[in-house]
Coordinates of C-alpha atoms in Angstrom, one line a residue:
X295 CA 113.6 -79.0 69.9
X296 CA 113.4 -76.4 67.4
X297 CA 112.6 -73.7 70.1
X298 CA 115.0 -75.2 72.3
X299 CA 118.1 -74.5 69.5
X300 CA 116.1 -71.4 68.3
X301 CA 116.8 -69.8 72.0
X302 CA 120.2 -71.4 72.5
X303 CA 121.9 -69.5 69.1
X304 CA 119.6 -66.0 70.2
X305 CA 121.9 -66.4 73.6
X306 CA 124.9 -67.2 72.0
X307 CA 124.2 -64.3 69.6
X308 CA 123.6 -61.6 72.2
X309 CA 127.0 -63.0 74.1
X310 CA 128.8 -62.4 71.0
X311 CA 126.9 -58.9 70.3
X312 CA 127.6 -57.5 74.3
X313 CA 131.0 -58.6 73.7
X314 CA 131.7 -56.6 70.5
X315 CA 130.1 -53.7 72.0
X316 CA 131.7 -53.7 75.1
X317 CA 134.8 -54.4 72.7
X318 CA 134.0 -51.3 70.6
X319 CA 133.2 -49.2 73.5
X320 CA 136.4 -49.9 75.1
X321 CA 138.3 -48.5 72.3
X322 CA 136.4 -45.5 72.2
X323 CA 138.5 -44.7 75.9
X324 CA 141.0 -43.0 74.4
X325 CA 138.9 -40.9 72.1
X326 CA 140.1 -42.9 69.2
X327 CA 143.4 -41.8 69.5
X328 CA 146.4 -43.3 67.3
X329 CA 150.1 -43.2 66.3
X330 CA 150.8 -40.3 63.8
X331 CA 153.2 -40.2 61.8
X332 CA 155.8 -37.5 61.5
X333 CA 155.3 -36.6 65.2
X334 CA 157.0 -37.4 68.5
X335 CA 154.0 -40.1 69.6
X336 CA 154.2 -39.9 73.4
X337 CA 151.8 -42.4 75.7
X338 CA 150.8 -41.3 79.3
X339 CA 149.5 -43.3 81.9
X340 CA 147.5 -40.6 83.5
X341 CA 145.7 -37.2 83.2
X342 CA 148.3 -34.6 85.2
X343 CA 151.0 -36.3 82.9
X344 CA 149.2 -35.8 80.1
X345 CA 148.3 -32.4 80.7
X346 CA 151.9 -31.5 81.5
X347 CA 153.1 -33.6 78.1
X348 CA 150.5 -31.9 75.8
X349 CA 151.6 -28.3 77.0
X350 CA 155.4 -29.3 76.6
X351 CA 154.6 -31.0 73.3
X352 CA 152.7 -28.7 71.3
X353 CA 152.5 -29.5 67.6
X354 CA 155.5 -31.6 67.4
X355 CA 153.9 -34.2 70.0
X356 CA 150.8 -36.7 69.4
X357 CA 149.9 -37.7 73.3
X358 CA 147.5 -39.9 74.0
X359 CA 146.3 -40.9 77.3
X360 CA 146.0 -44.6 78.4
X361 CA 143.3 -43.8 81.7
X362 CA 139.6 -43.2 80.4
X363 CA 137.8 -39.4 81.9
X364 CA 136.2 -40.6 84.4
X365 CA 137.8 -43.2 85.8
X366 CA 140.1 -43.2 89.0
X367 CA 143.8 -44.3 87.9
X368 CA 144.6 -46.9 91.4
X369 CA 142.6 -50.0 90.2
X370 CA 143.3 -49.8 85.9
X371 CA 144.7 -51.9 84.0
X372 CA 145.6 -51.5 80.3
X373 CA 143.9 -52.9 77.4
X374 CA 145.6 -54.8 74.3
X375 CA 145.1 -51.5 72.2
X376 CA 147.0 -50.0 74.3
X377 CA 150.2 -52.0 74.5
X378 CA 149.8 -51.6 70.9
X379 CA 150.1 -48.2 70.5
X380 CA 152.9 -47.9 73.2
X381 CA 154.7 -50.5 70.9
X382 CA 154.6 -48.1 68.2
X383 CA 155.5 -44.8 70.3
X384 CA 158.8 -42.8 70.7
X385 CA 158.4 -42.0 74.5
X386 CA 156.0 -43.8 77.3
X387 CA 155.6 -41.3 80.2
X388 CA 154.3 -42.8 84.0
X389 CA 153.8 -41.6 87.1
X390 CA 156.2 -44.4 88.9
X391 CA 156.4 -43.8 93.3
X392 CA 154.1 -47.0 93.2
X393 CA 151.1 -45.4 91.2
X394 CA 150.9 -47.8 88.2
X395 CA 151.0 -51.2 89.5
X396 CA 150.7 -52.6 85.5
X397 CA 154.0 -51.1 84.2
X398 CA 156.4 -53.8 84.4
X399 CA 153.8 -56.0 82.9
X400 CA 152.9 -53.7 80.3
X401 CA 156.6 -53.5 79.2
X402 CA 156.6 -57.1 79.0
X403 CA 154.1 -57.0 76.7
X404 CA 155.5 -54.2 74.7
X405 CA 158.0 -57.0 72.7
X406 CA 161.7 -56.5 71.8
X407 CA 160.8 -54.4 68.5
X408 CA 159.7 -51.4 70.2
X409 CA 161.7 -48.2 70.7
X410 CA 159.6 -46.6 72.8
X411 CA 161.9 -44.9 75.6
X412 CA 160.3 -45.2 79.2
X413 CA 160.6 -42.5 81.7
X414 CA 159.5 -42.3 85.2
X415 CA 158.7 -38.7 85.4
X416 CA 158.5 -38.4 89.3
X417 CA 162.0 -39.4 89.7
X418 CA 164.3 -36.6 91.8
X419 CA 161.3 -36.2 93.9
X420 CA 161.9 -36.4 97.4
X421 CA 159.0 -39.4 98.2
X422 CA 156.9 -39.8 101.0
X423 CA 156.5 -43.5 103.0
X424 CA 152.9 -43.9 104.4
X425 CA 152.6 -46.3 107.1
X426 CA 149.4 -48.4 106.7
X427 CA 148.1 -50.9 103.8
X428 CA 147.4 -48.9 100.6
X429 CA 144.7 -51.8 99.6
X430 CA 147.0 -52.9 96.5
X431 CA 150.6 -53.2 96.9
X432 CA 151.4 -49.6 95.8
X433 CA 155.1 -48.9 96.5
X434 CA 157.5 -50.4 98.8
X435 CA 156.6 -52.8 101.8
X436 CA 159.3 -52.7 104.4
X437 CA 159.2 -54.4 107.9
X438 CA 160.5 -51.9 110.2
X439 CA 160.7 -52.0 113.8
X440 CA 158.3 -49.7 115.8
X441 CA 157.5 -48.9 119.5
X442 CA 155.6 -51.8 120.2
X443 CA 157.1 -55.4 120.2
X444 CA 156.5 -58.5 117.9
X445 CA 155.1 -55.7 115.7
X446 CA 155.2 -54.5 112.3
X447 CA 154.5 -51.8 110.4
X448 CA 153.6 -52.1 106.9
X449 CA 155.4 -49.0 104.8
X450 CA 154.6 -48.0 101.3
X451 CA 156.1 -44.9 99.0
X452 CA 153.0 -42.3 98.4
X453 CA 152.7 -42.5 95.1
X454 CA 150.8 -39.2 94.8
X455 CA 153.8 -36.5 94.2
X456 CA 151.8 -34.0 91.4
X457 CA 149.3 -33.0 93.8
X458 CA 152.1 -30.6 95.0
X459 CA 153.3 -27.9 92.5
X460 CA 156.2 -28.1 94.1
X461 CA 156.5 -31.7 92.9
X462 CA 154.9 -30.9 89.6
X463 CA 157.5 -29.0 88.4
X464 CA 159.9 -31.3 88.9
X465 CA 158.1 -33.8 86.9
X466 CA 157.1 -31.1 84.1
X467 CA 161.2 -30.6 83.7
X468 CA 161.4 -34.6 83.2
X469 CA 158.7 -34.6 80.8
X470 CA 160.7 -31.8 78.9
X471 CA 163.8 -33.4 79.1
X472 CA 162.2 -36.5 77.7
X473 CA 161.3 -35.2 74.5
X474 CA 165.1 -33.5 73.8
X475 CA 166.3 -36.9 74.2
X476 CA 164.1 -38.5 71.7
X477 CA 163.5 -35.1 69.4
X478 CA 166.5 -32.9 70.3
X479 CA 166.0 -31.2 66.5
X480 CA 163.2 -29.5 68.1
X481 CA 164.6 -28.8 71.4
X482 CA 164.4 -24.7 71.2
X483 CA 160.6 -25.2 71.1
X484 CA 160.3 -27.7 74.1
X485 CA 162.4 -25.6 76.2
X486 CA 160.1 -22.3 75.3
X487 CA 156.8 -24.2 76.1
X488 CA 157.9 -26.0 79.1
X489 CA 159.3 -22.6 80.2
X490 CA 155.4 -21.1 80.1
X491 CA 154.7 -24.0 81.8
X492 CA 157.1 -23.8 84.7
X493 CA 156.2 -20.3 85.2
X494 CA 152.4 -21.4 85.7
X495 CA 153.7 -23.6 88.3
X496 CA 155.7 -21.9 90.0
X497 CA 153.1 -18.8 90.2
X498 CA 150.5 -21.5 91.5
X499 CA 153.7 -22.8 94.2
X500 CA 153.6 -19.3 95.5
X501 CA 150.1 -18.8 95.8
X502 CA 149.7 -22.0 97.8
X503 CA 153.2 -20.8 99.9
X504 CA 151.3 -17.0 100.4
X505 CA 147.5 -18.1 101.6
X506 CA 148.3 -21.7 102.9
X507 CA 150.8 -20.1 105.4
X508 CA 148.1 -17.3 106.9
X509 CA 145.6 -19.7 108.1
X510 CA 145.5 -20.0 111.4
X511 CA 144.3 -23.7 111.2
X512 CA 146.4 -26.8 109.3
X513 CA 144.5 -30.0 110.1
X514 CA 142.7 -31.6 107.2
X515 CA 140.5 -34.7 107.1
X516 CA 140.5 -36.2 103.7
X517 CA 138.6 -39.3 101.9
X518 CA 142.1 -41.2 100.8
X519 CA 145.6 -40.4 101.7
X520 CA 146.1 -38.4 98.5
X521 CA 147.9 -35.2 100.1
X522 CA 150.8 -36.0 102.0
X523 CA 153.1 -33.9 99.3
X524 CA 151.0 -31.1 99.4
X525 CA 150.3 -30.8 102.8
X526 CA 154.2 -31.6 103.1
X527 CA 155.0 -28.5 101.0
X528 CA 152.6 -26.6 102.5
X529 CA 152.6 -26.7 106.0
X530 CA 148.8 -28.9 106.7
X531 CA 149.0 -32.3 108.2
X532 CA 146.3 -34.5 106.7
X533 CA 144.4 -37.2 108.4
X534 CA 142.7 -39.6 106.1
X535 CA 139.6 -42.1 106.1
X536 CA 141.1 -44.5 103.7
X537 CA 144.7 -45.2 102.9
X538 CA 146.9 -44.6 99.7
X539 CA 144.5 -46.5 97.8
X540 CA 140.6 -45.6 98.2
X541 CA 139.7 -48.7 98.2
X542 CA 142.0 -49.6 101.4
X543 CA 139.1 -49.6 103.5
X544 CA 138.9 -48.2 107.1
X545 CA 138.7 -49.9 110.7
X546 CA 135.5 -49.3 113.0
X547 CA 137.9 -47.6 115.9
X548 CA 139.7 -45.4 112.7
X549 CA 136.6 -44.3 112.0
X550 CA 135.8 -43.6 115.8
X551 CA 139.1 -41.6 116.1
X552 CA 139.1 -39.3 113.4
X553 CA 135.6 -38.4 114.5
X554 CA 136.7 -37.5 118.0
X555 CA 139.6 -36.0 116.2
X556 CA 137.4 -33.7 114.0
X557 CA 135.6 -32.5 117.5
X558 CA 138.2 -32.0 119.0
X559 CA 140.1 -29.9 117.0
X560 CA 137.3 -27.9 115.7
X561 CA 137.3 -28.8 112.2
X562 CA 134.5 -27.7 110.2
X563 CA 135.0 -30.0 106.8
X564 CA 135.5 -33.2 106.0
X565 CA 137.2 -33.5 102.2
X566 CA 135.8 -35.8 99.5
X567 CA 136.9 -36.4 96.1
X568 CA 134.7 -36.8 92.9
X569 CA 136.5 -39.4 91.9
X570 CA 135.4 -42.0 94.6
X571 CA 132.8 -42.8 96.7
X572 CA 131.7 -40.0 99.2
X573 CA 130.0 -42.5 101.4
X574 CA 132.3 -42.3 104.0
X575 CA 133.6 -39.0 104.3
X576 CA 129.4 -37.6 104.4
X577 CA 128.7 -40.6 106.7
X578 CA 132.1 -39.2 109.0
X579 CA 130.9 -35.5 108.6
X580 CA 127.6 -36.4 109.9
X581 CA 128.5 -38.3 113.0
X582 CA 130.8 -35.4 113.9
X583 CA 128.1 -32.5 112.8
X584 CA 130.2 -31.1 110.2
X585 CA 130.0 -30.3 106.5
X586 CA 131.5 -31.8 103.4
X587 CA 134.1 -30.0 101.1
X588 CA 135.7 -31.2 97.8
X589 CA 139.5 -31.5 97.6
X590 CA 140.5 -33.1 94.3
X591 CA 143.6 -35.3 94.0
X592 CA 143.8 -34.6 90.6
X593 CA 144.2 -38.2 89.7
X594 CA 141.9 -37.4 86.3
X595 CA 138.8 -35.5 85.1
X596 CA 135.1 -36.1 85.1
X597 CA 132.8 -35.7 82.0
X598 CA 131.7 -32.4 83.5
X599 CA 135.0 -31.9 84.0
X600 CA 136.2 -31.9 80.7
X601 CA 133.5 -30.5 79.1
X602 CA 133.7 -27.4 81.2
X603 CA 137.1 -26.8 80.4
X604 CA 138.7 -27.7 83.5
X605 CA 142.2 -28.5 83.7
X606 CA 145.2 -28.9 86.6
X607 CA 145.4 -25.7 87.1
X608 CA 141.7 -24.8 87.9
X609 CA 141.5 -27.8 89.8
X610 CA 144.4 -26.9 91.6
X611 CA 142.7 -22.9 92.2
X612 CA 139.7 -24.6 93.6
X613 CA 141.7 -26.4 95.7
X614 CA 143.4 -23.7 97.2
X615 CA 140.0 -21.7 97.5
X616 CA 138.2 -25.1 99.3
X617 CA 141.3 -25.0 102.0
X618 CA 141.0 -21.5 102.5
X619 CA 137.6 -21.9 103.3
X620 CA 138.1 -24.9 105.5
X621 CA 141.3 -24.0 107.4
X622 CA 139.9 -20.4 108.7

């Protein structure tokens, strides 16, 4: 009996000890990050708004970033600490176009005390409708009526506008024009930073504009449908293994297409992302006797990542050098 009790409290002991670590490791997401007084305390959902709202900010702005390095932003949800802390903030910048699934719960949950002012930064872009199931309700679902009768085709917005710098800079100019409203005392300095900014963009715009439009090739096969805005922007048509989400998973004959697709058209690379799983796009390269390239959504960074410095912008260069390579 004595054992019996002796093993029973060791299991409910352990339960309680995984709990508070997975507890204490979860707050650790965020690097420890916290409201600071005295600055404009600005939550973003995910990295390329964060990027954008740190540049913008400078030493007037405490941002912290709700999505973990590492992790890929479709499937997360927010934590308890984090509603907390976007309680407690002047400004709460998102994505919107569908991307963050958790929002209008997460306002619920922000309570009728907060002043935190929310801001969709993508709006004034012109969005995209995918047709095809995005895996998790991202965006709009319209019934439309198509070329074939009695059927229907499932539409949904692409949430995915800042893989464009075109798009980007529309969002960097909300993001700046977010914190005049809440902190216009310090607008002059906002207006300087987001105008270094804006010229980063727009010099990455044109250097995608320049070598994009001398390839003589503009098909791309992709893991997830990630690109429509730059390809869009940029002249390419992409054609992708999975749908808006990557975990809307393909069909057998989808797979059989783009395969006879790939030979077809010559193309030499299929595009994964580090993000997500490269099962698929190395097990659709290999069928088709063709190599593997990364193209990176820029939905967040790895650990490497980070540590090595990278941000949007060398992301985006590698990008560019990746289709370059692929698209001659």
């Amino acid at each position: 009996m004595f054992i019996h009790r002796f093993k029973r409290g060791f299991v409910i002991a352990a339960g309680v000890l995984t709990v508070m670590l997975v507890l204490s490791g979860c707050g650790k997401n965020t690097g420890g990050a916290t409201i600071v007084e005295g600055k404009v305390n600005v939550i973003t959902s995910f990295y390329p708004i964060y990027e954008f709202a740190k540049a913008i900010g400078g030493e007037e702005a405490n941002v912290i970033n709700l999505l973990p390095t590492g992790v890929e932003p479709h499937d997360w949800t927010p934590r308890s600490q984090d509603i907390l802390n976007a309680s407690k903030a002047q400004l709460f910048l998102y994505n919107g176009a569908g991307l963050e699934g958790w929002v209008p719960n997460f306002l619920k949950g922000l309570g009728g005390d907060a002043k935190v002012e929310t801001v969709e930064v993508s709006q004034g872009i012109d969005l995209i409708e995918a047709e095809g199931d995005d895996g998790h309700g991202h965006g709009e679902e319209t019934e439309t009526n198509g070329d074939h009768a009695g059927e229907t085709a499932d539409h949904h917005v692409d949430p995915h506008t800042w893989v464009s710098p075109k798009s980007a800079i529309v969002m960097a100019e909300n993001i700046k024009n977010s914190y005049i409203d809440v902190d216009p005392k310090h607008q002059a300095a906002y207006e300087a930073r987001y105008q270094q900014l804006l010229g980063q963009l727009q010099a990455l715009d044109a250097k995608f504009t320049e070598q994009l439009s001398a390839l003589p090739n503009q098909e791309i096969v992709v893991s997830h449908q990630a690109f429509g805005y730059l390809c869009r922007d940029y002249g390419l048509t992409q054609h992708a293994i999975m749908g808006l989400s990557p975990e809307a998973e393909p069909r057998a004959q989808d797979l059989v297409a783009l395969s006879k697709l790939v030979k077809e058209e010559g193309i030499r690379y299929i595009f994964f992302e580090e993000l997500v799983s490269d099962k698929l796009a190395k097990t659709l390269a290999s069928e088709a006797g063709v190599e593997t390239l990364v193209l990176n959504p820029v939905e967040g960074l790895t650990k490497s990542q980070e540590q090595a410095g990278d941000n949007y912008f060398t992301l985006m260069e590698k990008n560019l050098q990746n289709l370059i390579q692929a698209l001659q």
